[in-house]
Short mmCIF file of C-alpha atoms and ligand atoms in Angstrom, two decimals:
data_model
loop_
_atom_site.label_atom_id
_atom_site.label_comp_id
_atom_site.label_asym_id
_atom_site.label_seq_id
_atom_site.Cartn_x
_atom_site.Cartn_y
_atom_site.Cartn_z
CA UNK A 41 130.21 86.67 134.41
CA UNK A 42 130.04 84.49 131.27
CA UNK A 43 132.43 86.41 129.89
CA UNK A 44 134.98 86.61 132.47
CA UNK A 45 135.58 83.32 134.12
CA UNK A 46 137.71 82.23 131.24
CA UNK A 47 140.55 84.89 131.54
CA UNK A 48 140.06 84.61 135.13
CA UNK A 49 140.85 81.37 135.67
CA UNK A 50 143.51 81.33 133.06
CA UNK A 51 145.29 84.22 134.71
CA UNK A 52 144.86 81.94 138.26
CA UNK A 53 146.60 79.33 136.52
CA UNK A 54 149.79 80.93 135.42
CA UNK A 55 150.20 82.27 138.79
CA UNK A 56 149.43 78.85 140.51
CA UNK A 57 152.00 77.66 137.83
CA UNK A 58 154.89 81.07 138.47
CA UNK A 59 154.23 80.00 142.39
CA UNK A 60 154.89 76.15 142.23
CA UNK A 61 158.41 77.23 140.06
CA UNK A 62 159.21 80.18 142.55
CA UNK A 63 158.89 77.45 144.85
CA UNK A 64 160.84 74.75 142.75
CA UNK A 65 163.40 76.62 141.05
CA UNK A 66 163.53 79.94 142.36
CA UNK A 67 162.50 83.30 141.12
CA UNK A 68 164.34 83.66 138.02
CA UNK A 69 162.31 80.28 136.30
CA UNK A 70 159.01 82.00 137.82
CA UNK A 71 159.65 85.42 136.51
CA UNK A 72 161.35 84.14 132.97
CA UNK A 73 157.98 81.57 132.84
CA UNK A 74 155.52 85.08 133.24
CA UNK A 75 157.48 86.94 130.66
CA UNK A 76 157.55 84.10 127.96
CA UNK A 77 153.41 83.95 128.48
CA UNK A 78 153.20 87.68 128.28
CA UNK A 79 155.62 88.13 125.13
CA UNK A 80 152.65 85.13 124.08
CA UNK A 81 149.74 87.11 125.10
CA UNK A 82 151.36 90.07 123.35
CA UNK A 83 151.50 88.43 120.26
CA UNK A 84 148.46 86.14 119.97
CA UNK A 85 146.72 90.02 120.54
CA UNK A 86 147.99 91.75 117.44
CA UNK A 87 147.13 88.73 115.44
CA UNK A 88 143.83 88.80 116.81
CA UNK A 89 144.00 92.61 116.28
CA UNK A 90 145.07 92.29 112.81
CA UNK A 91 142.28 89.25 111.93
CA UNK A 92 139.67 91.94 113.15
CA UNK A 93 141.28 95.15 111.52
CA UNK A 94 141.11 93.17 107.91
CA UNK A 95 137.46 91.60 108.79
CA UNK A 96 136.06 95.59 110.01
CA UNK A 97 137.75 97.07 106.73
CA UNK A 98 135.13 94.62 104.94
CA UNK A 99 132.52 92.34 106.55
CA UNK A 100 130.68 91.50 104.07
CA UNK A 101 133.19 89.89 102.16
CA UNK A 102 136.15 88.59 104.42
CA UNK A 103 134.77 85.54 106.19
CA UNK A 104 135.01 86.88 110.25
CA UNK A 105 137.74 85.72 112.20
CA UNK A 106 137.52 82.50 114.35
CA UNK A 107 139.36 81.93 117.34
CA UNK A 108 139.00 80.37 121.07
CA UNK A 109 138.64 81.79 124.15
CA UNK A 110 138.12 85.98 125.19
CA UNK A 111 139.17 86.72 121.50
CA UNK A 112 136.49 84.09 120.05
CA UNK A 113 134.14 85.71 122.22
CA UNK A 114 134.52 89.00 121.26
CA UNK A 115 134.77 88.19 117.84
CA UNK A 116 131.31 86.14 118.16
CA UNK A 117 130.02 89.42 119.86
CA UNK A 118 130.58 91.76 116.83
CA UNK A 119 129.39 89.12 114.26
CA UNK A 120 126.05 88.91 116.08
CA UNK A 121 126.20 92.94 116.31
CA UNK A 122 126.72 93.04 112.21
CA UNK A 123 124.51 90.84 111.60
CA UNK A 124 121.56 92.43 113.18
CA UNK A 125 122.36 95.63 111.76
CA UNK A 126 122.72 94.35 108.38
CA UNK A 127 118.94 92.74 108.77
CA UNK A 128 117.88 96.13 110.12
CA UNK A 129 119.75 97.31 106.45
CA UNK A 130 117.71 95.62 104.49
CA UNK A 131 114.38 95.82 106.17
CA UNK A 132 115.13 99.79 105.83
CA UNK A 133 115.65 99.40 102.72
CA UNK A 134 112.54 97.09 101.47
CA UNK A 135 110.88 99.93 103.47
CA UNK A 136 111.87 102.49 100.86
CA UNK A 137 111.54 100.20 98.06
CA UNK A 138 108.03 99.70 99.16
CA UNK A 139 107.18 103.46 99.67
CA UNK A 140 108.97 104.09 96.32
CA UNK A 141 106.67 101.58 94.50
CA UNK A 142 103.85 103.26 96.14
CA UNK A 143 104.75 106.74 95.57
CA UNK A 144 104.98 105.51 91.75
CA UNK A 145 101.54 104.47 91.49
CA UNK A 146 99.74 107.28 94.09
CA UNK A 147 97.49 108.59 90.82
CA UNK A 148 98.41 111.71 92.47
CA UNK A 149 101.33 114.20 91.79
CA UNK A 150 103.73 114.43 95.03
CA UNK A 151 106.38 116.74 95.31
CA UNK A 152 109.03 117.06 98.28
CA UNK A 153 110.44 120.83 98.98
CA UNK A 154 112.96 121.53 101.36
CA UNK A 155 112.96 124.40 103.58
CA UNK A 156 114.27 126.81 100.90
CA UNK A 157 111.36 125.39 98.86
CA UNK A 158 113.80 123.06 96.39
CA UNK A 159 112.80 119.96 94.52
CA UNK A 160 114.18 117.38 96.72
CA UNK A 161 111.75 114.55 95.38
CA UNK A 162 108.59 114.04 93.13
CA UNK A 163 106.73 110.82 91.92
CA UNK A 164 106.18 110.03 87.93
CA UNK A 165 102.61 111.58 88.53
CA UNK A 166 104.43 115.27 88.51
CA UNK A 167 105.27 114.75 84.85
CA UNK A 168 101.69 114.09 83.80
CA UNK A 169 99.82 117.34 85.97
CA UNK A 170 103.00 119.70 86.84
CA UNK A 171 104.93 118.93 83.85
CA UNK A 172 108.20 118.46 86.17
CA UNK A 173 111.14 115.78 85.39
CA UNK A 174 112.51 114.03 88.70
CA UNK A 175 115.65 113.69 87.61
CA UNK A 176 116.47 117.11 85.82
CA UNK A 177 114.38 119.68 88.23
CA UNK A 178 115.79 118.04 91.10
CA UNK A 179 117.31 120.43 93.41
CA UNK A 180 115.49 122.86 91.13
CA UNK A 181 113.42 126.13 92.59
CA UNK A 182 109.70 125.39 92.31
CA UNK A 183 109.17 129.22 92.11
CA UNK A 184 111.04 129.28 89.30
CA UNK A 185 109.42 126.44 87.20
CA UNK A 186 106.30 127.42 87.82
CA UNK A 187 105.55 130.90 87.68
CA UNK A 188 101.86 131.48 87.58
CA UNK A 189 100.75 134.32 90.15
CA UNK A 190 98.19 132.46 92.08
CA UNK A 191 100.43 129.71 92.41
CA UNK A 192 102.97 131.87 94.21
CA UNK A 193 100.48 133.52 96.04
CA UNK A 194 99.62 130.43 97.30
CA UNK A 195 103.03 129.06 98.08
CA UNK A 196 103.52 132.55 99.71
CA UNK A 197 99.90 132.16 101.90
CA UNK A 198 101.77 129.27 103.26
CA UNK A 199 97.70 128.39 104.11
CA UNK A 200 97.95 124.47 104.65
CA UNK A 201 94.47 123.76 105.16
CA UNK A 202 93.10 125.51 101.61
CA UNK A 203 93.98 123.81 98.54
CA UNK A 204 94.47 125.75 95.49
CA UNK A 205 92.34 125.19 92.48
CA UNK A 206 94.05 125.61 89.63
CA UNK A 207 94.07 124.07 85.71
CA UNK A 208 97.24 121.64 85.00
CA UNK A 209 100.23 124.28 83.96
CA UNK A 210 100.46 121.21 81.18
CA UNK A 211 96.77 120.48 80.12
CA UNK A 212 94.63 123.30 80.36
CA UNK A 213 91.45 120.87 80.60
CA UNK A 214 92.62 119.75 83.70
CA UNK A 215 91.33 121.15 87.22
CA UNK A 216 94.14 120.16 90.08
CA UNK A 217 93.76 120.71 93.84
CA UNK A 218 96.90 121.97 95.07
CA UNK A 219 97.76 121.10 98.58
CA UNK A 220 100.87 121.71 100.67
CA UNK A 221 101.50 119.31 103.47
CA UNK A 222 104.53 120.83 106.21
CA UNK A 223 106.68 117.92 107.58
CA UNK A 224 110.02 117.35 109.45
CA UNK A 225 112.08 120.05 109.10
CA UNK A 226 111.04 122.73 107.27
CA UNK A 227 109.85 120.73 104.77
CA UNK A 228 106.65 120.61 102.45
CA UNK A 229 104.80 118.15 100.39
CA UNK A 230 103.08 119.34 97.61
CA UNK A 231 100.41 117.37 96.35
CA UNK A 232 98.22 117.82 93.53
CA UNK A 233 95.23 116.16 92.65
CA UNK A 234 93.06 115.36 89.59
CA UNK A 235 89.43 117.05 89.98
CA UNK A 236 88.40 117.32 86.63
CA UNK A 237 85.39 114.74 87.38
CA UNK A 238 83.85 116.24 90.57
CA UNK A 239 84.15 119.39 88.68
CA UNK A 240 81.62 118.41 85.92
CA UNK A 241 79.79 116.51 88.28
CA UNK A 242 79.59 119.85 90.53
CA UNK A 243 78.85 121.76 87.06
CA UNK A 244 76.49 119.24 86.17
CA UNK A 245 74.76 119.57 89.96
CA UNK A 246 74.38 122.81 89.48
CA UNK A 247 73.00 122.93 86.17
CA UNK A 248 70.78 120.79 87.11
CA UNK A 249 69.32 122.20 89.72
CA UNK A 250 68.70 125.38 87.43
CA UNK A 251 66.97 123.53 85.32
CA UNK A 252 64.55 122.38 87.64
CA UNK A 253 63.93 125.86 89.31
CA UNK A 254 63.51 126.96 86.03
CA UNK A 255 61.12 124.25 84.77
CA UNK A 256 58.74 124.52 87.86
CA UNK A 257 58.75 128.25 88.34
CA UNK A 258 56.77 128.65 84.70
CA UNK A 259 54.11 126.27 85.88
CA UNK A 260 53.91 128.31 89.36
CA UNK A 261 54.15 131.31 88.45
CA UNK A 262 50.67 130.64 85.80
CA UNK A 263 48.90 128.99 89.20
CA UNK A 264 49.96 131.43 91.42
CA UNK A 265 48.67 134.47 89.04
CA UNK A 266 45.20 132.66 88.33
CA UNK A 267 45.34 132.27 92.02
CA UNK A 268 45.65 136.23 92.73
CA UNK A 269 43.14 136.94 89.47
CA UNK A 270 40.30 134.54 91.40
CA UNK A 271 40.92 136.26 94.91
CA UNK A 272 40.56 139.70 93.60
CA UNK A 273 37.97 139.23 91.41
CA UNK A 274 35.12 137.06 93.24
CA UNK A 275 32.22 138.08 91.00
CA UNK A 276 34.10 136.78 87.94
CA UNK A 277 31.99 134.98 85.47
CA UNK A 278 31.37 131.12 86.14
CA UNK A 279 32.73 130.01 82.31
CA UNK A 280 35.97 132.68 82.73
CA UNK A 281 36.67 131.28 86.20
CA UNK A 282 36.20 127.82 85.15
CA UNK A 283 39.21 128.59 82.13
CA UNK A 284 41.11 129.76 84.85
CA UNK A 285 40.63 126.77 87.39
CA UNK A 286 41.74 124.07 84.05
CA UNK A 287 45.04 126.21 83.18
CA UNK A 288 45.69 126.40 87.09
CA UNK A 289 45.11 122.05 86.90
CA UNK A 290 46.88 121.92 83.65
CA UNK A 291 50.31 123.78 85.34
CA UNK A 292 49.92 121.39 88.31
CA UNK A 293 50.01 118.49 86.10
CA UNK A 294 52.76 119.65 84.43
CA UNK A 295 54.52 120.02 88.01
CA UNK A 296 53.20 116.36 88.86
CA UNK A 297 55.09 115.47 86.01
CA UNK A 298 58.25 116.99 86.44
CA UNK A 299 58.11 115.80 89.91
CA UNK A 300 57.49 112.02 88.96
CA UNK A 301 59.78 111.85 86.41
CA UNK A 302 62.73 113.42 88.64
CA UNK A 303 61.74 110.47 91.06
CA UNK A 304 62.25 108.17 88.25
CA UNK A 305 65.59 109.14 87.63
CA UNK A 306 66.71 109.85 90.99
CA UNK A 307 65.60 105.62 91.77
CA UNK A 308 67.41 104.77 88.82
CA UNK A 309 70.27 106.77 89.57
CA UNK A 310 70.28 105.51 93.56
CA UNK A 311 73.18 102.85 94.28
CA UNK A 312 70.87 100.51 95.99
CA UNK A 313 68.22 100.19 93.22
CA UNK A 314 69.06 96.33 91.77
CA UNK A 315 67.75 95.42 88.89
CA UNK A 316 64.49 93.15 89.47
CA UNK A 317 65.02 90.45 87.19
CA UNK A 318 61.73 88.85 85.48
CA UNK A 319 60.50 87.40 82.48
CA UNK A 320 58.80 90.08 80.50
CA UNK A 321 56.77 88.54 78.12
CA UNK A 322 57.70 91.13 74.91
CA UNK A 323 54.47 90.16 72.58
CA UNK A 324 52.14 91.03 75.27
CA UNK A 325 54.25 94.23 76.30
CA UNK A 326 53.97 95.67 72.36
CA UNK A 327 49.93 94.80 72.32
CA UNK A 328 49.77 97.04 75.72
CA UNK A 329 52.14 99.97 74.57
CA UNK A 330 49.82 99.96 71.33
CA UNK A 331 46.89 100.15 73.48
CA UNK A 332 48.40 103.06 75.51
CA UNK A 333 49.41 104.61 71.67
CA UNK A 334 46.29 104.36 70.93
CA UNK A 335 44.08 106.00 73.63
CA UNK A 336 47.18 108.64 73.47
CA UNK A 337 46.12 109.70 69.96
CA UNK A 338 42.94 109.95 70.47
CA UNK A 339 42.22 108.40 66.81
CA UNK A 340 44.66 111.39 65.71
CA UNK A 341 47.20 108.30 64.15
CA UNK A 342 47.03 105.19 62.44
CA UNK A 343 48.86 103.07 64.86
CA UNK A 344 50.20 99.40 63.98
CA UNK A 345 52.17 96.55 65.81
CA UNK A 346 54.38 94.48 64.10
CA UNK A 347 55.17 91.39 66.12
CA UNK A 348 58.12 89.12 64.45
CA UNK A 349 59.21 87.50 67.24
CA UNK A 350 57.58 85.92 70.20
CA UNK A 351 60.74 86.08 72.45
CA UNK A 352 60.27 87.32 75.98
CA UNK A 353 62.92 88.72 77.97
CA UNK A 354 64.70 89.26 81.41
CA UNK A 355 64.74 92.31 82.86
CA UNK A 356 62.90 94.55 84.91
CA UNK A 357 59.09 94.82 83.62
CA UNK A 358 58.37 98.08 85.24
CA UNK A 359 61.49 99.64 84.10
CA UNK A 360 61.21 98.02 80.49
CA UNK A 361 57.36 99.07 80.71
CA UNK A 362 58.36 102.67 81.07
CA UNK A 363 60.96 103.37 79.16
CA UNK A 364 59.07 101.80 76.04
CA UNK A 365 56.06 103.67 76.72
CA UNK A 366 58.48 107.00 76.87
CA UNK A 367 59.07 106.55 73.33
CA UNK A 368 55.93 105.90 72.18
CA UNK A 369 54.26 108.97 73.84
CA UNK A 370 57.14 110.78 72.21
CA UNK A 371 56.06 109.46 68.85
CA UNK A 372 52.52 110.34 69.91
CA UNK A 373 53.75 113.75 70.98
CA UNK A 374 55.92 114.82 67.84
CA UNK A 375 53.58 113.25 64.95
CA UNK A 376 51.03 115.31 63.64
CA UNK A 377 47.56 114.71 63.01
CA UNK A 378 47.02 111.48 60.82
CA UNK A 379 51.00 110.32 60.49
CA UNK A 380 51.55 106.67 61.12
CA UNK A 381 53.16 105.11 64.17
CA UNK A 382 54.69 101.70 64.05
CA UNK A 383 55.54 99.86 67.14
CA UNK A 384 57.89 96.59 66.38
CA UNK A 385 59.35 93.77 68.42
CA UNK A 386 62.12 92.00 66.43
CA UNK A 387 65.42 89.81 66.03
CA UNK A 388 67.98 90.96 64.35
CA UNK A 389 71.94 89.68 64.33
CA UNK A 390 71.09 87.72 67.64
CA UNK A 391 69.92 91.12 69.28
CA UNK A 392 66.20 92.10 70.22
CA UNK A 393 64.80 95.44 69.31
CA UNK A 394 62.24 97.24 70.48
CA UNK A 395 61.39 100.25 67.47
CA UNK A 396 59.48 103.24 67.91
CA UNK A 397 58.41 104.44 64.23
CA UNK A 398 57.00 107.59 63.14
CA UNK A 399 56.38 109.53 60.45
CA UNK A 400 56.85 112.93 62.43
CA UNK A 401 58.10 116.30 62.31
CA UNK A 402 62.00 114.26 62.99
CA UNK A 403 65.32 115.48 64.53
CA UNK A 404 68.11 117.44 62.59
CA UNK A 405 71.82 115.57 62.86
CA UNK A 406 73.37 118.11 65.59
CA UNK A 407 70.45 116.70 68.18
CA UNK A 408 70.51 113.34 67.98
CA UNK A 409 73.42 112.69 70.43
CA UNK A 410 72.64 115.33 73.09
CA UNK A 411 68.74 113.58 73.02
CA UNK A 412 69.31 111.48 75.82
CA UNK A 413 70.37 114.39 77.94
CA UNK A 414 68.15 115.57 81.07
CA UNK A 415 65.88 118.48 79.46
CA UNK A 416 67.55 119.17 76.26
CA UNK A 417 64.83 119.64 74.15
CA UNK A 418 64.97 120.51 70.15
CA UNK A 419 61.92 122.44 70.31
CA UNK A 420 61.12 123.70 73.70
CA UNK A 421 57.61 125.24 73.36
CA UNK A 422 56.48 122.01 71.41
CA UNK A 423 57.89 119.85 74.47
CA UNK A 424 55.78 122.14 76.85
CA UNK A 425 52.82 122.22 75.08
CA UNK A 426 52.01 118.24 74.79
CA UNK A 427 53.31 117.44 78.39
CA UNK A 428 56.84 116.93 78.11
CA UNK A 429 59.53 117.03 80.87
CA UNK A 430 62.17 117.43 78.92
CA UNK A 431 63.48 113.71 81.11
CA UNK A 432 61.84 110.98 78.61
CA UNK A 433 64.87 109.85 77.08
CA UNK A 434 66.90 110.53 80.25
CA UNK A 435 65.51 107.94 81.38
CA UNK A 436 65.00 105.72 78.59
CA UNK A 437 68.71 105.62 78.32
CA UNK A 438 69.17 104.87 81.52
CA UNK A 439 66.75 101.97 81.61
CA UNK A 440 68.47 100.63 79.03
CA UNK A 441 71.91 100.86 80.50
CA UNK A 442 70.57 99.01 83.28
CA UNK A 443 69.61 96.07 81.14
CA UNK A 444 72.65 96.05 78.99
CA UNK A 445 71.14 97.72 76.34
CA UNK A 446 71.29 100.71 74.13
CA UNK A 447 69.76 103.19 71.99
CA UNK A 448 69.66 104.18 68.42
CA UNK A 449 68.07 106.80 66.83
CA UNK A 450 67.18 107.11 63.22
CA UNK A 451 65.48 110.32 62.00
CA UNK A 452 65.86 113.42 59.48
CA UNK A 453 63.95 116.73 59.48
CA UNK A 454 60.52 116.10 57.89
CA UNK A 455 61.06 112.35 57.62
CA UNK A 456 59.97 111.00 61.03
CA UNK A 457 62.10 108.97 63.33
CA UNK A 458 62.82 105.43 64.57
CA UNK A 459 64.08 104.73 67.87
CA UNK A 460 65.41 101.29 68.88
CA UNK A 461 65.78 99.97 72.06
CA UNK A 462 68.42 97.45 71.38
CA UNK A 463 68.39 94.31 74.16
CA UNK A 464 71.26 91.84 73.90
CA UNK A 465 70.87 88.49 73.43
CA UNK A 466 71.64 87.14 76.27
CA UNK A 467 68.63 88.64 78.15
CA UNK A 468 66.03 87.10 75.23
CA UNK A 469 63.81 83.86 76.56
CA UNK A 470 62.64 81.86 73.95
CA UNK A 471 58.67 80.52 74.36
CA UNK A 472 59.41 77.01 75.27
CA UNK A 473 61.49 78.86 78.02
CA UNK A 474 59.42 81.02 79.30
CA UNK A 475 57.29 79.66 82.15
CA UNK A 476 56.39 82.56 84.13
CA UNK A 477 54.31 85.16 82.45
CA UNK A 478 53.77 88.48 84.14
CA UNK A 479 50.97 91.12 83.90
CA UNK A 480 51.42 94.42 83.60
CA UNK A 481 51.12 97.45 86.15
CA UNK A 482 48.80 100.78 84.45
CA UNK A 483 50.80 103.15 82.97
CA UNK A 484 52.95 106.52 84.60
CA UNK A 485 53.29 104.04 87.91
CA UNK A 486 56.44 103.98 89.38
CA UNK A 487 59.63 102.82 88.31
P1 ADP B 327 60.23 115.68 76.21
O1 ADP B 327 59.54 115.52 77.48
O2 ADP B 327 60.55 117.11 75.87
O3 ADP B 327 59.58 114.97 75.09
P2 ADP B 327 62.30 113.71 75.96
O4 ADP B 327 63.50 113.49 76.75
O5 ADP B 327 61.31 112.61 75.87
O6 ADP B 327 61.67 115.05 76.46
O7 ADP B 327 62.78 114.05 74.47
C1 ADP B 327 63.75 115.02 74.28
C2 ADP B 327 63.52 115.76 72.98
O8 ADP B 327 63.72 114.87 71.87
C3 ADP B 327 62.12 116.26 72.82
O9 ADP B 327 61.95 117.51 73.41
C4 ADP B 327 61.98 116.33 71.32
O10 ADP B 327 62.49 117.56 70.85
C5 ADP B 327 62.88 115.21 70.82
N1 ADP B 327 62.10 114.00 70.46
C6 ADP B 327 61.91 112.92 71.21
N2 ADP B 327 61.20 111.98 70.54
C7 ADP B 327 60.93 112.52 69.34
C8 ADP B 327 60.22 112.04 68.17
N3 ADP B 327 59.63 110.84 68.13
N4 ADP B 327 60.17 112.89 67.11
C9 ADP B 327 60.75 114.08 67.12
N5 ADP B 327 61.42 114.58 68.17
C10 ADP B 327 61.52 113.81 69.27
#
């Protein structure tokens, strides 16, 4: 009603007015009174008509009419109308904005077809795996810039829950999963993604795991054939059977091993394993390890300790404990028979380093770096035959990485070998610092 009472009470007004002169003066003044306010109404209505023509052709930058009665309202009616569907404008378009920005930095490559399977969009990402230009291959085929067989085939499959694994049509060292996404109408996202990284890690999975199989089945297959020899041959000798039975126990310590040391790693490895942080008292640490050196040789070495710090440190005694005593069983291991191993806790340019020093058989160039990988081995048989796992520096290195540390070996065919584990400084304790002084747990116990 808001809207109406004004023009209906106007019109009631000019015909109370047209009655009162009928009355007064007759028809003529009543009628000539209604024409004059028509002609009025007439033209106060194209004006109006004109104002709005000239504010429609532009709102945005003629200021909108203003007027009084029906025509102000009407005029205030459209304003509000504009103005809600410019805010709807803008929010539309911070809505793209927003989902362009994000399609920018997706790490993935997206790629809108239409339904006759033409560029219609693609995000910066599609330059870096597909090797396509937004701007130029717009509108573009995708069939026809990229060619490859499987790729068509796949396009072709029109499969949309299999991706397609395929290398980067730009860098060949680059595994994408191709996925196509149907939408609206007709249309198709094509997304590819970067799975370079789960690949190795799958390769590396799966390497693994043959490496294991293949490290245990030796040991097994040895037990498992002394096993058969003992059953089918009861009335075998007491001193044969007895070789047999400390092979059989040598095997399943080698398994024992294997099987501790993948534990090791696997804790390490495990998300949820924090670093225990203690003071380690260091001097007190080398004098065990060269006890443990020691009773490893058997007398076979002339062990020393060279202590020229008495720094302790924070960190993880087990951990530190076992990685240490990795290297010097290695040393132990791969020195022969009257060599000298030095063990040596020093400071040097504000870092701490543990050294393992031998004078054994040492490690051509081309090893070195691959050392710290799980069961690479430079001499395989030699590994086997005093105990190894082929895991000892696995985890050495990761120990280390856990305490900020790192590394470094030193060593030359024929001219022994020095590994340091290097601590940073920040985990040393000076004495005067170091009030709590822990023990130490017996060797080969878990990490
Ligand atoms: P393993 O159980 O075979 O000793 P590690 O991971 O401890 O495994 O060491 C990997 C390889 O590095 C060994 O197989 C050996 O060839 C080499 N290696 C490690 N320490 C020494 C050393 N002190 N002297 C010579 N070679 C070493």
């Amino acid at each position: 009603m808001g809207f109406w009472w004004r023009p209906l009470s106007v019109l009631a007004s000019v015909l109370f007015v047209a009655l009162i002169l009928w009355a007064a003066s007759g028809p003529v003044a009543a009628l000539g009174f209604l024409a004059g306010i028509q002609a009025f109404v007439m033209l106060r209505r194209l004006w109006q008509e004109f104002r709005l023509a000239r504010w429609l052709e532009n709102p945005d930058e003629v200021e909108p009419p203003d007027a009084s009665g029906t025509w102000g309202d009407i005029f205030y009616r459209l304003q509000k109308l504009q103005r809600r569907q410019k805010a709807s404008r803008s929010e539309l378009t911070s809505a793209l904005e927003q989902f362009e920005h994000a399609a920018q930095a997706v790490p993935d490559a997206m790629i809108i077809l239409n339904g006759s399977e033409q560029i219609e969009w693609c995000n910066p990402a599609s330059r870096k795996y597909m090797g396509l230009d937004c701007e130029r291959d717009r509108g573009q085929f995708i069939r026809y810039l990229m060619r490859q067989a499987h790729f068509l085939e796949f396009l072709d499959a029109e499969d949309y829950a299999r991706p397609l694994i395929s290398k980067s049509p730009v860098n060949r060292e680059v595994s994408l999963s191709l996925q196509l996404v149907p939408f609206g109408d007709g249309k198709k996202l094509l997304v590819a993604r970067d799975i370079t990284e789960l690949e190795r890690v799958d390769a590396m999975r799966r390497d693994f795991i043959a490496n294991v199989s293949h490290e245990l089945r030796t040991p097994l297959t040895v037990v498992g054939g002394f096993v058969e020899t003992l059953a089918d041959a009861p009335e075998l000798p007491f001193s044969e059977a007895h070789r047999y039975y400390e092979l059989m126990l040598d095997n399943t310590r080698r398994m024992q091993h294997l099987l501790d040391d993948l534990l090791t790693l696997s804790r390490l490895e495990s998300a949820d394993h924090r670093l225990k942080e203690e003071l380690v008292d260091m001097p007190a640490l080398s004098l065990a390890l060269k006890d443990e050196a020691e009773s490893l040789s058997r007398g076979r070495h002339r062990v020393k300790l060279e202590l020229t710090s008495d720094a302790s440190m924070e960190g993880s005694l087990q951990e530190i404990r076992s990685a240490l005593g990795n290297l010097v069983s290695n040393a132990v291991r791969y020195t022969p028979e009257g060599g000298d191993i030095t063990l040596r806790w020093s400071l040097r340019d504000s870092e701490a380093v543990f050294s393992v020093i031998d004078t054994g058989e040492g490690i051509a160039a081309e090893h070195i770096p691959r050392l710290t990988e799980r069961f690479y081995r430079v001499d395989r048989s030699r590994s086997r035959e005093t105990g190894g796992t082929g895991l000892g520096l696995a985890i050495v290195k990761h120990v280390l990485t856990r305490h900020g540390a790192r590394l470094d070996v030193q060593s030359a065919p024929g001219k022994g070998s020095t590994f340091n584990a290097v601590f940073p400084a920040a985990r040393l304790r000076m004495p005067e610092t170091s009030a709590r002084i822990l023990s130490f747990p017996a060797r080969g116990q878990a990490v």
